[in-house]
Coordinates of C-alpha atoms in Angstrom, one line a residue:
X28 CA 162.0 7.1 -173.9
X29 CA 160.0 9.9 -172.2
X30 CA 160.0 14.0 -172.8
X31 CA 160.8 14.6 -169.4
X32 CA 163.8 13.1 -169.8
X33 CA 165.6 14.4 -173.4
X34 CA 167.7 17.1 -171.6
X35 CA 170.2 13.5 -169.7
X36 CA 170.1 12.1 -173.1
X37 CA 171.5 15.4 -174.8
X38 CA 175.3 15.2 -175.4
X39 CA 178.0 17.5 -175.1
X40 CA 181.4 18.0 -176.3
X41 CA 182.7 19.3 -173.0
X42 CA 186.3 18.5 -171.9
X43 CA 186.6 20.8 -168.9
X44 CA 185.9 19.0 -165.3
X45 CA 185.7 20.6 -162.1
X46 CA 188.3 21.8 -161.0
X47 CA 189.4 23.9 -164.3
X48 CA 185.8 25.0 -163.8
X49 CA 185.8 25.9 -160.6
X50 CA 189.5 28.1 -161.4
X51 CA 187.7 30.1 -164.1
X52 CA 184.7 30.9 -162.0
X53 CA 187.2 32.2 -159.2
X54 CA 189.5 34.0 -161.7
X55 CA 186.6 35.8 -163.5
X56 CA 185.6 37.3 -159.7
X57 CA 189.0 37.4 -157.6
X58 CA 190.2 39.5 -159.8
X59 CA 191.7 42.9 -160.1
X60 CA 189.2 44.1 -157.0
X61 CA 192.3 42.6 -154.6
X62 CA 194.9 45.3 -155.5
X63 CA 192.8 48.4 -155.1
X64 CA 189.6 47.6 -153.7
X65 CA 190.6 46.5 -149.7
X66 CA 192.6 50.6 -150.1
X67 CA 189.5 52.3 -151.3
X68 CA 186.5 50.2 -149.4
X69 CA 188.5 51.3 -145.9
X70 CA 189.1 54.9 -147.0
X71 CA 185.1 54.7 -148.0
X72 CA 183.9 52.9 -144.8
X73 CA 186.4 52.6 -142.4
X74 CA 187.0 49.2 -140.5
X75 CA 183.3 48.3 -141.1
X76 CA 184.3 48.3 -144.6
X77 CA 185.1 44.6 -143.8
X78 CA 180.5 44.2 -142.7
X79 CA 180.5 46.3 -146.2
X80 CA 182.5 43.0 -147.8
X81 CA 180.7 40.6 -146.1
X82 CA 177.0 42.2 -146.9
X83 CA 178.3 42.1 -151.4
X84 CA 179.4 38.3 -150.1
X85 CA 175.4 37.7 -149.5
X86 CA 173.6 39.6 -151.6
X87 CA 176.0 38.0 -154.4
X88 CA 175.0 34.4 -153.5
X89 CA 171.4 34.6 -155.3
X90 CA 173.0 36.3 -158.4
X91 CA 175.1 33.2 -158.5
X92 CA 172.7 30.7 -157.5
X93 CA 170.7 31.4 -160.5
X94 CA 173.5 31.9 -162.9
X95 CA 173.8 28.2 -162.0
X96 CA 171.2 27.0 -162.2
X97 CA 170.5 28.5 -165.9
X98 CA 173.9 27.6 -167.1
X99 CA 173.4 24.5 -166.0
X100 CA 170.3 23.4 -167.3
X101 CA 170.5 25.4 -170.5
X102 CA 173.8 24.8 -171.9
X103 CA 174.6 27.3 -174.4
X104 CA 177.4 29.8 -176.0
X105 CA 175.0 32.6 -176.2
X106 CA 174.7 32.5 -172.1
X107 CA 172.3 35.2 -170.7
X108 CA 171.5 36.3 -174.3
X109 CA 170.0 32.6 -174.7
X110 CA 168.2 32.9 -171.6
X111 CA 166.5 35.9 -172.7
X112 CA 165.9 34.7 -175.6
X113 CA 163.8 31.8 -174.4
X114 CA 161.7 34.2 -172.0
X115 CA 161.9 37.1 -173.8
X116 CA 162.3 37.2 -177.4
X117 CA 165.1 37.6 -180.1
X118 CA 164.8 41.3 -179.5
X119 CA 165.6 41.5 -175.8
X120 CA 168.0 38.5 -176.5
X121 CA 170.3 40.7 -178.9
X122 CA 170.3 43.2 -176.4
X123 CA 172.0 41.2 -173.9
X124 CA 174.5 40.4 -176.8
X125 CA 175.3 43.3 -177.6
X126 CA 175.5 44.8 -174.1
X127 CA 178.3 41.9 -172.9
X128 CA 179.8 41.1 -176.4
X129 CA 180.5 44.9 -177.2
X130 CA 179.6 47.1 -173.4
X131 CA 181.7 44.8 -171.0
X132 CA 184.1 44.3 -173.6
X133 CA 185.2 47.8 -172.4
X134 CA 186.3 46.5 -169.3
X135 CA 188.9 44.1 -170.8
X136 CA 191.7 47.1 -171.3
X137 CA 190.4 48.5 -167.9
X138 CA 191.9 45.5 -166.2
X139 CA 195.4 45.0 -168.5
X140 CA 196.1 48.8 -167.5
X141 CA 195.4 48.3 -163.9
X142 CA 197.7 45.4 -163.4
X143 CA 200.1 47.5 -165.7
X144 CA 199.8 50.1 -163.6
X145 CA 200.7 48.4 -160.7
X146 CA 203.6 46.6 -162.0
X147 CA 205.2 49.8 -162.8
X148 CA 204.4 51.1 -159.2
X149 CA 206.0 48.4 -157.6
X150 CA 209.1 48.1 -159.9
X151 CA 209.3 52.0 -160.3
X152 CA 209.4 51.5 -164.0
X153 CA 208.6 54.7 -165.9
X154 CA 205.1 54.9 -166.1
X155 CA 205.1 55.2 -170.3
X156 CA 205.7 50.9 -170.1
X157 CA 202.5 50.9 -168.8
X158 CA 200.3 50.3 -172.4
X159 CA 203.3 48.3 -173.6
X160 CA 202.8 46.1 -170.3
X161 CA 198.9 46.6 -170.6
X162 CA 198.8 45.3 -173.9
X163 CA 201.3 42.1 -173.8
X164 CA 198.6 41.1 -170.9
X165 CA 196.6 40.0 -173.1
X166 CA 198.7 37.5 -175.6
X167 CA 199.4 34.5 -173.2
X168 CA 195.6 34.0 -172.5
X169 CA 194.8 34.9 -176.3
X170 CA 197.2 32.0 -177.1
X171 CA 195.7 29.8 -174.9
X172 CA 192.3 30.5 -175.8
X173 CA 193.5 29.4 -179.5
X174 CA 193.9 26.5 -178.7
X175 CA 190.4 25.8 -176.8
X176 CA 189.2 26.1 -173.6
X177 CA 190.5 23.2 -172.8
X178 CA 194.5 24.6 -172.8
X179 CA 192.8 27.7 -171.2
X180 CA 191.1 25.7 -168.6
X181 CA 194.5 23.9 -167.2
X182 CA 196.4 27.6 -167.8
X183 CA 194.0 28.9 -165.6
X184 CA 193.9 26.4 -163.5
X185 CA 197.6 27.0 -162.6
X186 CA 197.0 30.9 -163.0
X187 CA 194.0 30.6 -159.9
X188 CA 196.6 28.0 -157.8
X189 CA 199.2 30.5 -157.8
X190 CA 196.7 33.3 -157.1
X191 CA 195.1 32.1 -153.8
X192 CA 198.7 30.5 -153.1
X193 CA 199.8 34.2 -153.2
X194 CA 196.7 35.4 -151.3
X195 CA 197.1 32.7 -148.6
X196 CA 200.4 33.9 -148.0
X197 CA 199.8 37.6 -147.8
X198 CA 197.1 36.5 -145.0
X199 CA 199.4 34.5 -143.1
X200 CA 202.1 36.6 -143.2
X201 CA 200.8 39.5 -142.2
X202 CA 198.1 38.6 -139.3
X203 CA 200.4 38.2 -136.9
X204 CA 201.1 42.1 -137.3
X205 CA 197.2 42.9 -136.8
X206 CA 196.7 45.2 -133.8
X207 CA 193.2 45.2 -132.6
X208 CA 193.1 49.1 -131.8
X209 CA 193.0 49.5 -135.7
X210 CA 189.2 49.1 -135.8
X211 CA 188.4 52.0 -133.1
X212 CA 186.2 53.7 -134.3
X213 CA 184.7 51.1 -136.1
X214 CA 181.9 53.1 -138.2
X215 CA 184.3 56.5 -138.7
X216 CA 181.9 57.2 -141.4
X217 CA 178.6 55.9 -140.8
X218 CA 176.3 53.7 -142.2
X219 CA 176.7 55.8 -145.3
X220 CA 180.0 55.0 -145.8
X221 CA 179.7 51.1 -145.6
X222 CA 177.2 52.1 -148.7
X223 CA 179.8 53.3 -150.4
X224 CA 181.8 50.6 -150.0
X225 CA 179.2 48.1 -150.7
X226 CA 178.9 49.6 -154.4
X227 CA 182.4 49.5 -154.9
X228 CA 182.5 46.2 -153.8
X229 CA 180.0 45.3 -156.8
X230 CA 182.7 45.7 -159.6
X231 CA 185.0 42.7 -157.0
X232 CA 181.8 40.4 -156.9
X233 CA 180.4 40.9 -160.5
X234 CA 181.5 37.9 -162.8
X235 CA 179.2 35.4 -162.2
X236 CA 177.5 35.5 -165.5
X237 CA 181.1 34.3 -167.6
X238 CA 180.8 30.6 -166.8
X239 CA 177.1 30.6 -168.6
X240 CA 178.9 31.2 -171.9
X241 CA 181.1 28.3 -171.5
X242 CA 178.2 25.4 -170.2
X243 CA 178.4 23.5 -172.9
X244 CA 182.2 22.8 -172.5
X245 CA 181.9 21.5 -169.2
X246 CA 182.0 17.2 -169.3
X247 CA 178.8 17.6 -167.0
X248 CA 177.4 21.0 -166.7
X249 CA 174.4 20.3 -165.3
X250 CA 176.3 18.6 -162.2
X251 CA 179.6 20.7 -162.1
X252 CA 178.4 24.2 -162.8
X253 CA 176.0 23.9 -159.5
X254 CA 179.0 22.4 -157.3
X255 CA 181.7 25.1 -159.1
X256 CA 179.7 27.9 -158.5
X257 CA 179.2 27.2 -155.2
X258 CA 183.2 26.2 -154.3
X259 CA 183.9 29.8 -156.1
X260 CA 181.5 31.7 -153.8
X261 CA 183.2 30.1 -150.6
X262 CA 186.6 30.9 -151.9
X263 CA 185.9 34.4 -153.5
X264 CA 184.2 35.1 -150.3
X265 CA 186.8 34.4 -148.3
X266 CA 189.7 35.7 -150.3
X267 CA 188.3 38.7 -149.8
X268 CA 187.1 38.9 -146.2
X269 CA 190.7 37.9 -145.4
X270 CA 192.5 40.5 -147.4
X271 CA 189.8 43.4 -146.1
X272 CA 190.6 41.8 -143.0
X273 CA 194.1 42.3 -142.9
X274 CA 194.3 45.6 -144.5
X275 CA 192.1 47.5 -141.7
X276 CA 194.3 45.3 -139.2
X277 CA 197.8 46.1 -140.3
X278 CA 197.3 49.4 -141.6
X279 CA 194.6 51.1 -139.9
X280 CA 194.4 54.7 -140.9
X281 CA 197.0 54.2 -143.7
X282 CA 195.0 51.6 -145.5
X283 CA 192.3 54.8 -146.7
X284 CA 195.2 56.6 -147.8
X285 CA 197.2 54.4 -149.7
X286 CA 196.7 53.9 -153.7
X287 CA 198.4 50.5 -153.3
X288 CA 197.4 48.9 -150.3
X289 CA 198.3 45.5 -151.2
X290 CA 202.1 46.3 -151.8
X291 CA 202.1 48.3 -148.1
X292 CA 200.3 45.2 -146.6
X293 CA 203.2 42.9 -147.4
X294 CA 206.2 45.4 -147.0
X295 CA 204.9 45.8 -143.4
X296 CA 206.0 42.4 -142.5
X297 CA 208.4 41.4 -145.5
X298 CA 210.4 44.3 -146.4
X299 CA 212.1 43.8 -150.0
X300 CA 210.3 41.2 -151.5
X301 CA 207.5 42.7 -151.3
X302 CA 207.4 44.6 -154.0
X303 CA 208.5 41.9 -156.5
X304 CA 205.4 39.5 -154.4
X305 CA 202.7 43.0 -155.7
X306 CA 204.2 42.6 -159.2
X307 CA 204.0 38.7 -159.4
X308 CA 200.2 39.0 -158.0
X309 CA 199.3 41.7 -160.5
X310 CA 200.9 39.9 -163.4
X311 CA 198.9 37.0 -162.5
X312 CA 195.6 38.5 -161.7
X313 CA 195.7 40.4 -164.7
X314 CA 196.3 37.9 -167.1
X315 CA 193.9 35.3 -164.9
X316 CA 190.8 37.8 -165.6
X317 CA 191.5 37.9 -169.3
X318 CA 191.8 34.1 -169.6
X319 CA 188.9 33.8 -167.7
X320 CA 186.4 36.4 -170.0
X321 CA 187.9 35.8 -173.6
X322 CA 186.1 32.1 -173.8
X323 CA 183.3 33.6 -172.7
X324 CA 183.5 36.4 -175.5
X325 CA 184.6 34.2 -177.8
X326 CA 181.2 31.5 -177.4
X327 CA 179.4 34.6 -177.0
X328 CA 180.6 36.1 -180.5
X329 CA 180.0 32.7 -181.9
X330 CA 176.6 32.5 -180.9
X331 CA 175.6 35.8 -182.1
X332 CA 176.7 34.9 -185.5
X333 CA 175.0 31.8 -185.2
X334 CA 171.7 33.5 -184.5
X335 CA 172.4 36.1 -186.8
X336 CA 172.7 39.2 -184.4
X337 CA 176.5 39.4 -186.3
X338 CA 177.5 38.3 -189.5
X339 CA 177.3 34.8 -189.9
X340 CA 181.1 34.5 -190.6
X341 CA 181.3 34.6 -186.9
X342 CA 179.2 31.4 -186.2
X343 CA 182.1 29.1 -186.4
X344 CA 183.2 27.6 -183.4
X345 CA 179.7 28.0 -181.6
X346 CA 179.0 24.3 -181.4
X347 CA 180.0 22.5 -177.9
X348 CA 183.9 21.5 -178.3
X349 CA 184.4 23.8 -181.4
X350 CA 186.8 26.9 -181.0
X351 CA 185.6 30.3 -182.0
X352 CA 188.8 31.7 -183.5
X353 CA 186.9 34.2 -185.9
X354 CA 185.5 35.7 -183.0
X355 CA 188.2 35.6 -181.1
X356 CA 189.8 37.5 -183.6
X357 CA 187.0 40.2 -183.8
X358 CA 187.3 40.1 -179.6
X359 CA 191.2 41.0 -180.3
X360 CA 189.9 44.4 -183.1
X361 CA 187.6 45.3 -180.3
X362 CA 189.9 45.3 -177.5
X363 CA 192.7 46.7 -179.1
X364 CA 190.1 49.5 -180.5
X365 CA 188.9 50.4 -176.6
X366 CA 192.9 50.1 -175.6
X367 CA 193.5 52.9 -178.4
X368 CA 190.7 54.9 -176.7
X369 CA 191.7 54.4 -173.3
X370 CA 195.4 55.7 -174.6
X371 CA 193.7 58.7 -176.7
X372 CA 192.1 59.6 -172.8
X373 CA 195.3 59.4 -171.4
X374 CA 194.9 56.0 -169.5
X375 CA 192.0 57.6 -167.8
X376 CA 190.0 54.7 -166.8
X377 CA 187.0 56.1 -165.3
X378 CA 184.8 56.7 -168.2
X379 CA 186.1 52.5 -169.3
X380 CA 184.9 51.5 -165.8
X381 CA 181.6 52.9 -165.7
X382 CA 180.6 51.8 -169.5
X383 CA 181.6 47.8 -168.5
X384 CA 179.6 48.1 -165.0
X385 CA 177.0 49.4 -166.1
X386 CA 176.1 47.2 -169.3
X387 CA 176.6 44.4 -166.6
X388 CA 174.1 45.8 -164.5
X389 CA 172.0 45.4 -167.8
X390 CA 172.9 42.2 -168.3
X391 CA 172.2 41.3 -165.1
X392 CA 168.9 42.7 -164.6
X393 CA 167.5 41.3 -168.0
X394 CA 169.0 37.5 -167.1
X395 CA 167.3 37.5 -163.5
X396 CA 163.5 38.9 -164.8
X397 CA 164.2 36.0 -167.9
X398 CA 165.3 33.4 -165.1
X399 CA 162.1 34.3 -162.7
X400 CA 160.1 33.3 -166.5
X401 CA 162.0 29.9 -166.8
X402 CA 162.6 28.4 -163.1
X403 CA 160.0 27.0 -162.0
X404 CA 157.8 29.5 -159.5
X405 CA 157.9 29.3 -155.8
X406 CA 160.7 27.1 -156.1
X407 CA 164.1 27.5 -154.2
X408 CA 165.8 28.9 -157.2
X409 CA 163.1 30.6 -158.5
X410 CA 163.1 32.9 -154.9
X411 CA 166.6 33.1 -155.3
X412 CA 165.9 34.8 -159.1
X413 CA 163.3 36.9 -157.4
X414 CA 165.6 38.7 -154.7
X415 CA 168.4 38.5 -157.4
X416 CA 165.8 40.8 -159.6
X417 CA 165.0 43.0 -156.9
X418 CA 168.8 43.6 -156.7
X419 CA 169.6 44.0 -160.1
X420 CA 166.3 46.9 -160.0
X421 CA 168.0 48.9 -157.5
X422 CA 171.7 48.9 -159.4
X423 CA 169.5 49.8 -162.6
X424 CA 168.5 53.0 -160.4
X425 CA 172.1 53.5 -159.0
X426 CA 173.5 53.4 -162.7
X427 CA 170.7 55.1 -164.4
X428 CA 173.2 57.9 -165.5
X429 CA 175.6 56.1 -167.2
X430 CA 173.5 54.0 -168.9
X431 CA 173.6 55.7 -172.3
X432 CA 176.5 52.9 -174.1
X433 CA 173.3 50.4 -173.3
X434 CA 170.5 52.5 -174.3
X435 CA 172.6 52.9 -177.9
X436 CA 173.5 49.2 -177.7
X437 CA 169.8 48.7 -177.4
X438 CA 168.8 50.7 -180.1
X439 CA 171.1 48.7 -182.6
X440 CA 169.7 45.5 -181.6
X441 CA 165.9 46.9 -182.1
X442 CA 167.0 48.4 -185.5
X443 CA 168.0 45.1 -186.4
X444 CA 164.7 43.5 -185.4
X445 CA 163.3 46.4 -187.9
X446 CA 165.5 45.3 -191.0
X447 CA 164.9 41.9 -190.5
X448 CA 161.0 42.7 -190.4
X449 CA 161.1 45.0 -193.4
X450 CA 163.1 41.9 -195.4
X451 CA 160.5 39.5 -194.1
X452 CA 157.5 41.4 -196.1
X453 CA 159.3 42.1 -199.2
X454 CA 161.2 38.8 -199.2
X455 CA 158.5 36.4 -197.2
X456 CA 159.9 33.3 -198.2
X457 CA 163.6 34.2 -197.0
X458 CA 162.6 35.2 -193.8
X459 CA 163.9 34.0 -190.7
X460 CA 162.0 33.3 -187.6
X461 CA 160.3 35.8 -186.0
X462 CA 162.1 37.4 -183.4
X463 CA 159.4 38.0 -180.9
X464 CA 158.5 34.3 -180.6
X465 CA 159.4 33.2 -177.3
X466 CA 160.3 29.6 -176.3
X467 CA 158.8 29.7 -172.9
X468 CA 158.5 26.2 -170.9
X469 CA 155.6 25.2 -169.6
X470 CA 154.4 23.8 -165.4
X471 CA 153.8 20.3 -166.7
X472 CA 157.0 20.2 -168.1
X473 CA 158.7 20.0 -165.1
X474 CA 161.6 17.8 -164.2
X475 CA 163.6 17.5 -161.0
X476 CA 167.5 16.8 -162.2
X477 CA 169.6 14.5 -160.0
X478 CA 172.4 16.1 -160.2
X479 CA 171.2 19.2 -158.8
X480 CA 169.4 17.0 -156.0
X481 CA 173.0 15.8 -155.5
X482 CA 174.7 19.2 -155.5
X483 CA 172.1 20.0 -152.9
X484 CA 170.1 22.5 -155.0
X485 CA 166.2 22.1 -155.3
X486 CA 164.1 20.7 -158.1
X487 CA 163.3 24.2 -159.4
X488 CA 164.3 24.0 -163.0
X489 CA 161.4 23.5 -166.4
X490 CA 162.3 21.7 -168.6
X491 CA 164.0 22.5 -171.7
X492 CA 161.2 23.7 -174.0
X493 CA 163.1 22.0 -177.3
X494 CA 164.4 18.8 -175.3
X495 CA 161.6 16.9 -177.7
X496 CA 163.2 18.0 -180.8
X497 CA 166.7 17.3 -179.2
X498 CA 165.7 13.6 -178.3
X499 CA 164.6 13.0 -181.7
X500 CA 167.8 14.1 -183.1
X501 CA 169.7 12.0 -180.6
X502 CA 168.1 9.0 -181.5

């Protein structure tokens, strides 16, 4: 048997096939952004906020691309952080940890409020239910997640049906009331408004990076991450151009104006049901996104206890097939910390929103420079982690003032690296690795995987730099 081939022989545990796959990559990005985001994208940019939709739709495809092509080739819980790691270092890896595990972990009560806050609009409940309905969001896919990934992936594989079922059917039933004079003027705000509405549509697009978390639980990542990811872009994509679409169409000026566009949309053309149709799709989006993330924060807290970034109590479940119910558990403390925060500020979810995007822009920007170190250069994927880079640079710049929850995040995991080095001179024989070394692959390592030839994706990929090891093991 050769080295260039260890990474085939390399087994995982994986249950999940492509089409729960495929759900939770479309769940963990058609999310929440479909009940507010088509409202405040036209009061931004007007009907070009529809060019400001399609331009996120691109620029998202390389950030995706080389999601895939990482998750798929390096199988593991820790995700990004283990990209980084390879290219990086253990430093720069914990980082990355710490910015998704405890940063976008902020985010998770930011999207059981907003569907709670949207029930109660439609229903014209008494808006005090709202943390009661916030917080019961989140026990169906806790439940599930219990259980494994594989009971999440078929609950969200019925969650996603009945999601674009829903979406389909607000399209349909709608278009015919589009009038064409509702996109005069076209640009009422200029170019500068479709900016706007380009970075608001970030927060609908971002989500990418959760199916890295949970590679190894796929029966084949390295053929159905390639051929889920790109199922999900088509289908995010066009979820969204349809519902932007729509929303200018139908509602012209009033779709700006209105903090619930999606419930206006349907009552224009089904009067009565529409409300209970809003509070169905918010129920369902809501509890989608959280099934969707809580594997991925689950693997995630595994791995970090596995590497040692947490305690090591937290490393069970981190193995392929294994459930991380320890940190799932210490997921559930954190969330239902940040819920008590979000309730101590009132339900003000601003401050929330800004701490999750901007530790993903974090995240984001240290797993494309890592990526450009492990794809192989000038190859297709390896451009596409270049102009993903680039991107990720510029949203760095954007979000450079609310970047302090990372730059503390950061400074944990560095303090870290200095306890560890201070117990490595007095206590040289404990020590663990070091946390600089990197596990960088190198050119004449190179393989070109069938299964991304098949999914139509390039041979761009090194090989895995411990694949020997792995082989050995194997046999």
């Amino acid at each position: 048997m050769t080295s260039n081939e260890p990474a085939r022989t390399h087994a995982h545990g994986g249950t999940l096939g492509l089409g729960q796959g495929t759900a939770l990559y479309v769940a963990s990005v058609l999310g929440t952004g479909i009940l507010v985001l088509p409202g405040v994208a036209a009061a931004a940019a007007g009907p070009a906020s529809v060019v400001a939709v399609a331009a996120v739709l691109v620029l998202s495809i390389p950030l995706a691309g080389t999601f895939a092509a990482l998750a798929a080739r390096f199988p593991d819980p820790g995700g990004v952080a283990s990209y980084v790691r390879r290219a990086l270092g253990g430093t720069a890896a914990r980082m990355a940890g710490y910015w998704f595990f405890f940063g976008v972990c902020v985010g998770a009560p930011v999207v059981a409020v907003l569907g709670g806050e949207y029930v109660v609009a439609v229903l014209g409940v008494d808006r005090a239910a709202v943390p009661i309905i916030g917080f019961a969001v989140f026990i169906p896919p806790f439940i599930a997640n219990w259980f494994g990934v594989r009971v999440a992936g078929w609950v969200q594989f019925v969650l996603t049906g009945l999601l674009l079922a829903v979406v389909v059917g607000v399209v349909a039933a709608t278009f015919p009331a589009a009038e064409a004079s509702n996109f005069e003027p076209f640009l009422p705000h200029g170019w500068a408004g479709v900016g706007v509405a380009i970075s608001l549509f970030v927060w609908a697009f971002a989500g990418w990076e959760v199916g890295t978390h949970i590679a190894g639980e796929f029966k084949n990542p390295r053929r159905i991450i390639p051929i889920a990811t790109a199922i999900a872009v088509v289908i995010v994509g066009t979820g969204y151009l349809a519902l932007q679409f729509v929303t200018v169409a139908v509602l012209g000026d009033r779709a700006g104006a209105s903090q619930v566009p999606l419930l206006d949309l349907v009552e224009t053309t089904a009067p009565g049901i529409g409300s209970v149709l809003v509070a169905i799709v918010a129920a369902i989006v809501t509890v989608g996104v959280v099934n969707a993330y809580l594997p991925a924060f689950g693997k995630l807290g595994a791995a970090l206890g596995r590497d040692g970034d947490l305690p090591k109590f937290f490393a069970k479940g981190a193995a392929d097939g294994e459930i991380p119910r320890r940190a799932l558990a210490l997921t559930g403390v954190l969330i239902v910390v940040y819920f008590g925060l979000m309730l101590l500020n009132e339900l003000d979810l601003t401050a929330f929103i800004l701490i999750h995007t901007s530790n993903m822009v974090a995240i984001y920007a240290a797993g494309m420079l890592a990526a450009t170190l492990l794809l192989q250069r000038w190859s297709f994927g390896w451009w596409l982690a270049v102009v993903a880079t680039v991107m990720t640079a510029g949203l760095l710049v954007l979000a450079w003032a609310n970047l302090v929850v990372p730059l503390v995040l950061a400074a944990a995991a560095l303090a870290v690296t200095l306890v560890r080095r201070l117990r490595a001179r007095r206590h040289p024989m404990d020590a663990p690795p070091p946390d600089d070394e990197v596990a960088r692959p190198t050119a004449d390592e190179a393989t070109a995987p069938s299964e991304f030839v098949a999914a139509g994706m390039t041979s761009d990929l090194r090989a895995d730099p411990h694949a020997d090891s792995l082989q050995k093991e194997t046999e």
